[in-house]
Amino acid sequence: MSEKIRNTLLYLVYLSIPWIWTSPALAVQEHGGAEGLYSHQIAHLIFLAAMIYFCIRLIRSGETVRKGWRWIFFSALLFACWNADTFFVHQYREVLHPQALSGDVFGLPWAFHVGSILDLLYYLGTFDHILSFPAILLFFMGIRELINVQRERP
């Protein structure tokens, strides 16, 4: 076996090790007692308000014409949407009918049964990473652009 093939195989084995010892990642995390949920929900509302305020300030200042700030503006917009989404999901989880979740695989529900439009919105809301990941990515793209512009200045 050539050295290149051996190194490639070792590299693939090395990359696959974390997949062997995995555990379920819960998309919607439970919070201990009412006080944990209340403080967490207040944090979502504060973050939501901050992102909306930040978007308004960026628009009023005219900074969104610059590429870096435009990326950060869209990031803040997605973070605001993410906060609204997660606020709803956390809140609705408290009143979700227990029979909506059924089955058991590794101690987690296997199936979700939609009984109303709110149930459907809850289910779709649990895919909050569709909002949070692009928000983080856009934020870093904006920061990178601002740094590049700053480096180009004399």
mmCIF file of C-alpha atoms in Angstrom:
data_model
loop_
_atom_site.group_PDB
_atom_site.id
_atom_site.type_symbol
_atom_site.label_atom_id
_atom_site.label_comp_id
_atom_site.label_asym_id
_atom_site.label_seq_id
_atom_site.Cartn_x
_atom_site.Cartn_y
_atom_site.Cartn_z
ATOM 1 C CA MET A 1 0.000 0.000 0.000
ATOM 2 C CA SER A 2 1.432 3.358 -0.947
ATOM 3 C CA GLU A 3 2.143 6.010 1.651
ATOM 4 C CA LYS A 4 -0.479 8.369 0.216
ATOM 5 C CA ILE A 5 -3.265 5.755 0.357
ATOM 6 C CA ARG A 6 -2.281 4.750 3.907
ATOM 7 C CA ASN A 7 -2.303 8.381 5.068
ATOM 8 C CA THR A 8 -5.676 8.971 3.418
ATOM 9 C CA LEU A 9 -7.179 5.914 5.124
ATOM 10 C CA LEU A 10 -5.772 6.941 8.503
ATOM 11 C CA TYR A 11 -7.170 10.423 7.988
ATOM 12 C CA LEU A 12 -10.639 9.029 7.175
ATOM 13 C CA VAL A 13 -10.557 6.754 10.234
ATOM 14 C CA TYR A 14 -9.494 9.694 12.374
ATOM 15 C CA LEU A 15 -12.392 11.797 11.042
ATOM 16 C CA SER A 16 -14.922 9.013 11.628
ATOM 17 C CA ILE A 17 -14.079 8.494 15.319
ATOM 18 C CA PRO A 18 -16.468 11.220 16.610
ATOM 19 C CA TRP A 19 -19.352 9.576 14.716
ATOM 20 C CA ILE A 20 -18.871 6.302 16.601
ATOM 21 C CA TRP A 21 -19.584 7.670 20.092
ATOM 22 C CA THR A 22 -22.493 9.998 19.399
ATOM 23 C CA SER A 23 -25.448 10.822 21.561
ATOM 24 C CA PRO A 24 -28.719 12.530 20.656
ATOM 25 C CA ALA A 25 -28.601 16.313 20.339
ATOM 26 C CA LEU A 26 -31.837 17.848 21.494
ATOM 27 C CA ALA A 27 -33.001 20.716 19.288
ATOM 28 C CA VAL A 28 -35.355 22.141 21.892
ATOM 29 C CA GLN A 29 -33.801 22.118 25.305
ATOM 30 C CA GLU A 30 -35.828 21.768 28.450
ATOM 31 C CA HIS A 31 -35.300 24.232 31.285
ATOM 32 C CA GLY A 32 -35.526 23.244 34.908
ATOM 33 C CA GLY A 33 -38.647 24.597 36.581
ATOM 34 C CA ALA A 34 -40.648 27.654 35.633
ATOM 35 C CA GLU A 35 -37.931 30.100 36.680
ATOM 36 C CA GLY A 36 -35.484 28.575 34.170
ATOM 37 C CA LEU A 37 -37.959 28.969 31.327
ATOM 38 C CA TYR A 38 -38.954 32.501 32.356
ATOM 39 C CA SER A 39 -35.397 33.798 32.522
ATOM 40 C CA HIS A 40 -34.562 32.065 29.244
ATOM 41 C CA GLN A 41 -37.610 33.534 27.523
ATOM 42 C CA ILE A 42 -36.775 37.020 28.836
ATOM 43 C CA ALA A 43 -33.279 36.608 27.378
ATOM 44 C CA HIS A 44 -34.808 35.732 23.980
ATOM 45 C CA LEU A 45 -37.017 38.840 24.121
ATOM 46 C CA ILE A 46 -34.073 41.072 25.036
ATOM 47 C CA PHE A 47 -31.946 39.588 22.241
ATOM 48 C CA LEU A 48 -34.865 39.995 19.790
ATOM 49 C CA ALA A 49 -35.327 43.652 20.780
ATOM 50 C CA ALA A 50 -31.578 44.270 20.505
ATOM 51 C CA MET A 51 -31.411 42.817 16.991
ATOM 52 C CA ILE A 52 -34.420 44.842 15.822
ATOM 53 C CA TYR A 53 -32.923 48.004 17.323
ATOM 54 C CA PHE A 54 -29.573 47.220 15.681
ATOM 55 C CA CYS A 55 -31.245 46.748 12.273
ATOM 56 C CA ILE A 56 -33.081 50.062 12.637
ATOM 57 C CA ARG A 57 -29.854 51.849 13.616
ATOM 58 C CA LEU A 58 -27.994 50.374 10.635
ATOM 59 C CA ILE A 59 -30.733 51.471 8.227
ATOM 60 C CA ARG A 60 -30.950 54.994 9.677
ATOM 61 C CA SER A 61 -27.180 55.444 9.637
ATOM 62 C CA GLY A 62 -26.935 54.409 5.993
ATOM 63 C CA GLU A 63 -24.220 51.873 6.801
ATOM 64 C CA THR A 64 -26.071 49.099 4.976
ATOM 65 C CA VAL A 65 -24.727 50.456 1.676
ATOM 66 C CA ARG A 66 -21.324 49.107 2.725
ATOM 67 C CA LYS A 67 -20.927 45.394 2.037
ATOM 68 C CA GLY A 68 -19.643 44.379 5.496
ATOM 69 C CA TRP A 69 -22.406 46.166 7.360
ATOM 70 C CA ARG A 70 -24.990 44.819 4.924
ATOM 71 C CA TRP A 71 -23.923 41.251 5.804
ATOM 72 C CA ILE A 72 -24.141 42.132 9.504
ATOM 73 C CA PHE A 73 -27.579 43.703 8.942
ATOM 74 C CA PHE A 74 -28.889 40.488 7.372
ATOM 75 C CA SER A 75 -27.272 38.537 10.201
ATOM 76 C CA ALA A 76 -29.111 40.643 12.790
ATOM 77 C CA LEU A 77 -32.353 40.210 10.850
ATOM 78 C CA LEU A 78 -31.945 36.423 10.882
ATOM 79 C CA PHE A 79 -31.040 36.487 14.589
ATOM 80 C CA ALA A 80 -34.242 38.449 15.252
ATOM 81 C CA CYS A 81 -36.256 35.843 13.324
ATOM 82 C CA TRP A 82 -34.438 33.064 15.181
ATOM 83 C CA ASN A 83 -35.295 34.618 18.556
ATOM 84 C CA ALA A 84 -38.972 34.986 17.636
ATOM 85 C CA ASP A 85 -38.975 31.384 16.446
ATOM 86 C CA THR A 86 -37.296 29.942 19.525
ATOM 87 C CA PHE A 87 -39.463 32.047 21.837
ATOM 88 C CA PHE A 88 -42.562 30.509 20.247
ATOM 89 C CA VAL A 89 -41.127 26.972 20.296
ATOM 90 C CA HIS A 90 -40.128 27.179 23.973
ATOM 91 C CA GLN A 91 -43.510 28.631 24.907
ATOM 92 C CA TYR A 92 -45.583 26.201 22.849
ATOM 93 C CA ARG A 93 -43.612 23.226 24.160
ATOM 94 C CA GLU A 94 -45.141 23.914 27.561
ATOM 95 C CA VAL A 95 -48.703 23.450 26.247
ATOM 96 C CA LEU A 96 -48.031 20.818 23.598
ATOM 97 C CA HIS A 97 -50.310 17.825 23.971
ATOM 98 C CA PRO A 98 -48.274 14.848 25.291
ATOM 99 C CA GLN A 99 -49.740 12.524 22.652
ATOM 100 C CA ALA A 100 -48.188 14.683 19.914
ATOM 101 C CA LEU A 101 -44.897 12.916 20.603
ATOM 102 C CA SER A 102 -44.835 9.129 20.387
ATOM 103 C CA GLY A 103 -42.472 6.237 20.056
ATOM 104 C CA ASP A 104 -39.174 5.762 21.812
ATOM 105 C CA VAL A 105 -35.720 5.519 20.284
ATOM 106 C CA PHE A 106 -32.809 5.967 22.695
ATOM 107 C CA GLY A 107 -35.206 7.616 25.141
ATOM 108 C CA LEU A 108 -36.377 10.215 22.620
ATOM 109 C CA PRO A 109 -39.707 10.533 20.791
ATOM 110 C CA TRP A 110 -39.717 8.945 17.353
ATOM 111 C CA ALA A 111 -42.807 10.511 15.799
ATOM 112 C CA PHE A 112 -44.593 13.851 15.937
ATOM 113 C CA HIS A 113 -48.316 13.964 15.211
ATOM 114 C CA VAL A 114 -49.662 17.273 13.919
ATOM 115 C CA GLY A 115 -53.100 18.029 15.327
ATOM 116 C CA SER A 116 -53.357 21.752 14.576
ATOM 117 C CA ILE A 117 -51.677 24.557 12.672
ATOM 118 C CA LEU A 118 -49.852 25.531 15.883
ATOM 119 C CA ASP A 119 -48.487 21.995 16.138
ATOM 120 C CA LEU A 120 -47.199 22.321 12.584
ATOM 121 C CA LEU A 121 -45.620 25.705 13.355
ATOM 122 C CA TYR A 122 -44.033 24.185 16.455
ATOM 123 C CA TYR A 123 -42.592 21.318 14.426
ATOM 124 C CA LEU A 124 -41.223 23.652 11.751
ATOM 125 C CA GLY A 125 -39.904 25.966 14.480
ATOM 126 C CA THR A 126 -37.751 23.196 15.910
ATOM 127 C CA PHE A 127 -35.588 23.526 12.791
ATOM 128 C CA ASP A 128 -34.253 26.801 14.171
ATOM 129 C CA HIS A 129 -30.737 26.006 12.982
ATOM 130 C CA ILE A 130 -31.973 26.937 9.496
ATOM 131 C CA LEU A 131 -32.056 30.509 10.817
ATOM 132 C CA SER A 132 -29.228 30.525 13.358
ATOM 133 C CA PHE A 133 -26.483 28.985 11.245
ATOM 134 C CA PRO A 134 -26.828 31.426 8.316
ATOM 135 C CA ALA A 135 -27.056 34.272 10.849
ATOM 136 C CA ILE A 136 -23.717 33.286 12.359
ATOM 137 C CA LEU A 137 -22.202 32.777 8.913
ATOM 138 C CA LEU A 138 -23.387 36.195 7.685
ATOM 139 C CA PHE A 139 -22.063 37.822 10.857
ATOM 140 C CA PHE A 140 -18.602 36.388 10.315
ATOM 141 C CA MET A 141 -18.692 37.298 6.624
ATOM 142 C CA GLY A 142 -19.539 40.877 7.593
ATOM 143 C CA ILE A 143 -16.758 41.046 10.165
ATOM 144 C CA ARG A 144 -14.288 39.611 7.646
ATOM 145 C CA GLU A 145 -15.321 42.200 5.060
ATOM 146 C CA LEU A 146 -14.948 45.042 7.565
ATOM 147 C CA ILE A 147 -11.492 43.789 8.523
ATOM 148 C CA ASN A 148 -10.456 43.528 4.859
ATOM 149 C CA VAL A 149 -11.659 47.079 4.174
ATOM 150 C CA GLN A 150 -9.784 48.319 7.240
ATOM 151 C CA ARG A 151 -6.571 46.599 6.071
ATOM 152 C CA GLU A 152 -6.830 48.250 2.657
ATOM 153 C CA ARG A 153 -6.948 51.740 4.150
ATOM 154 C CA PRO A 154 -3.636 53.543 4.505
#
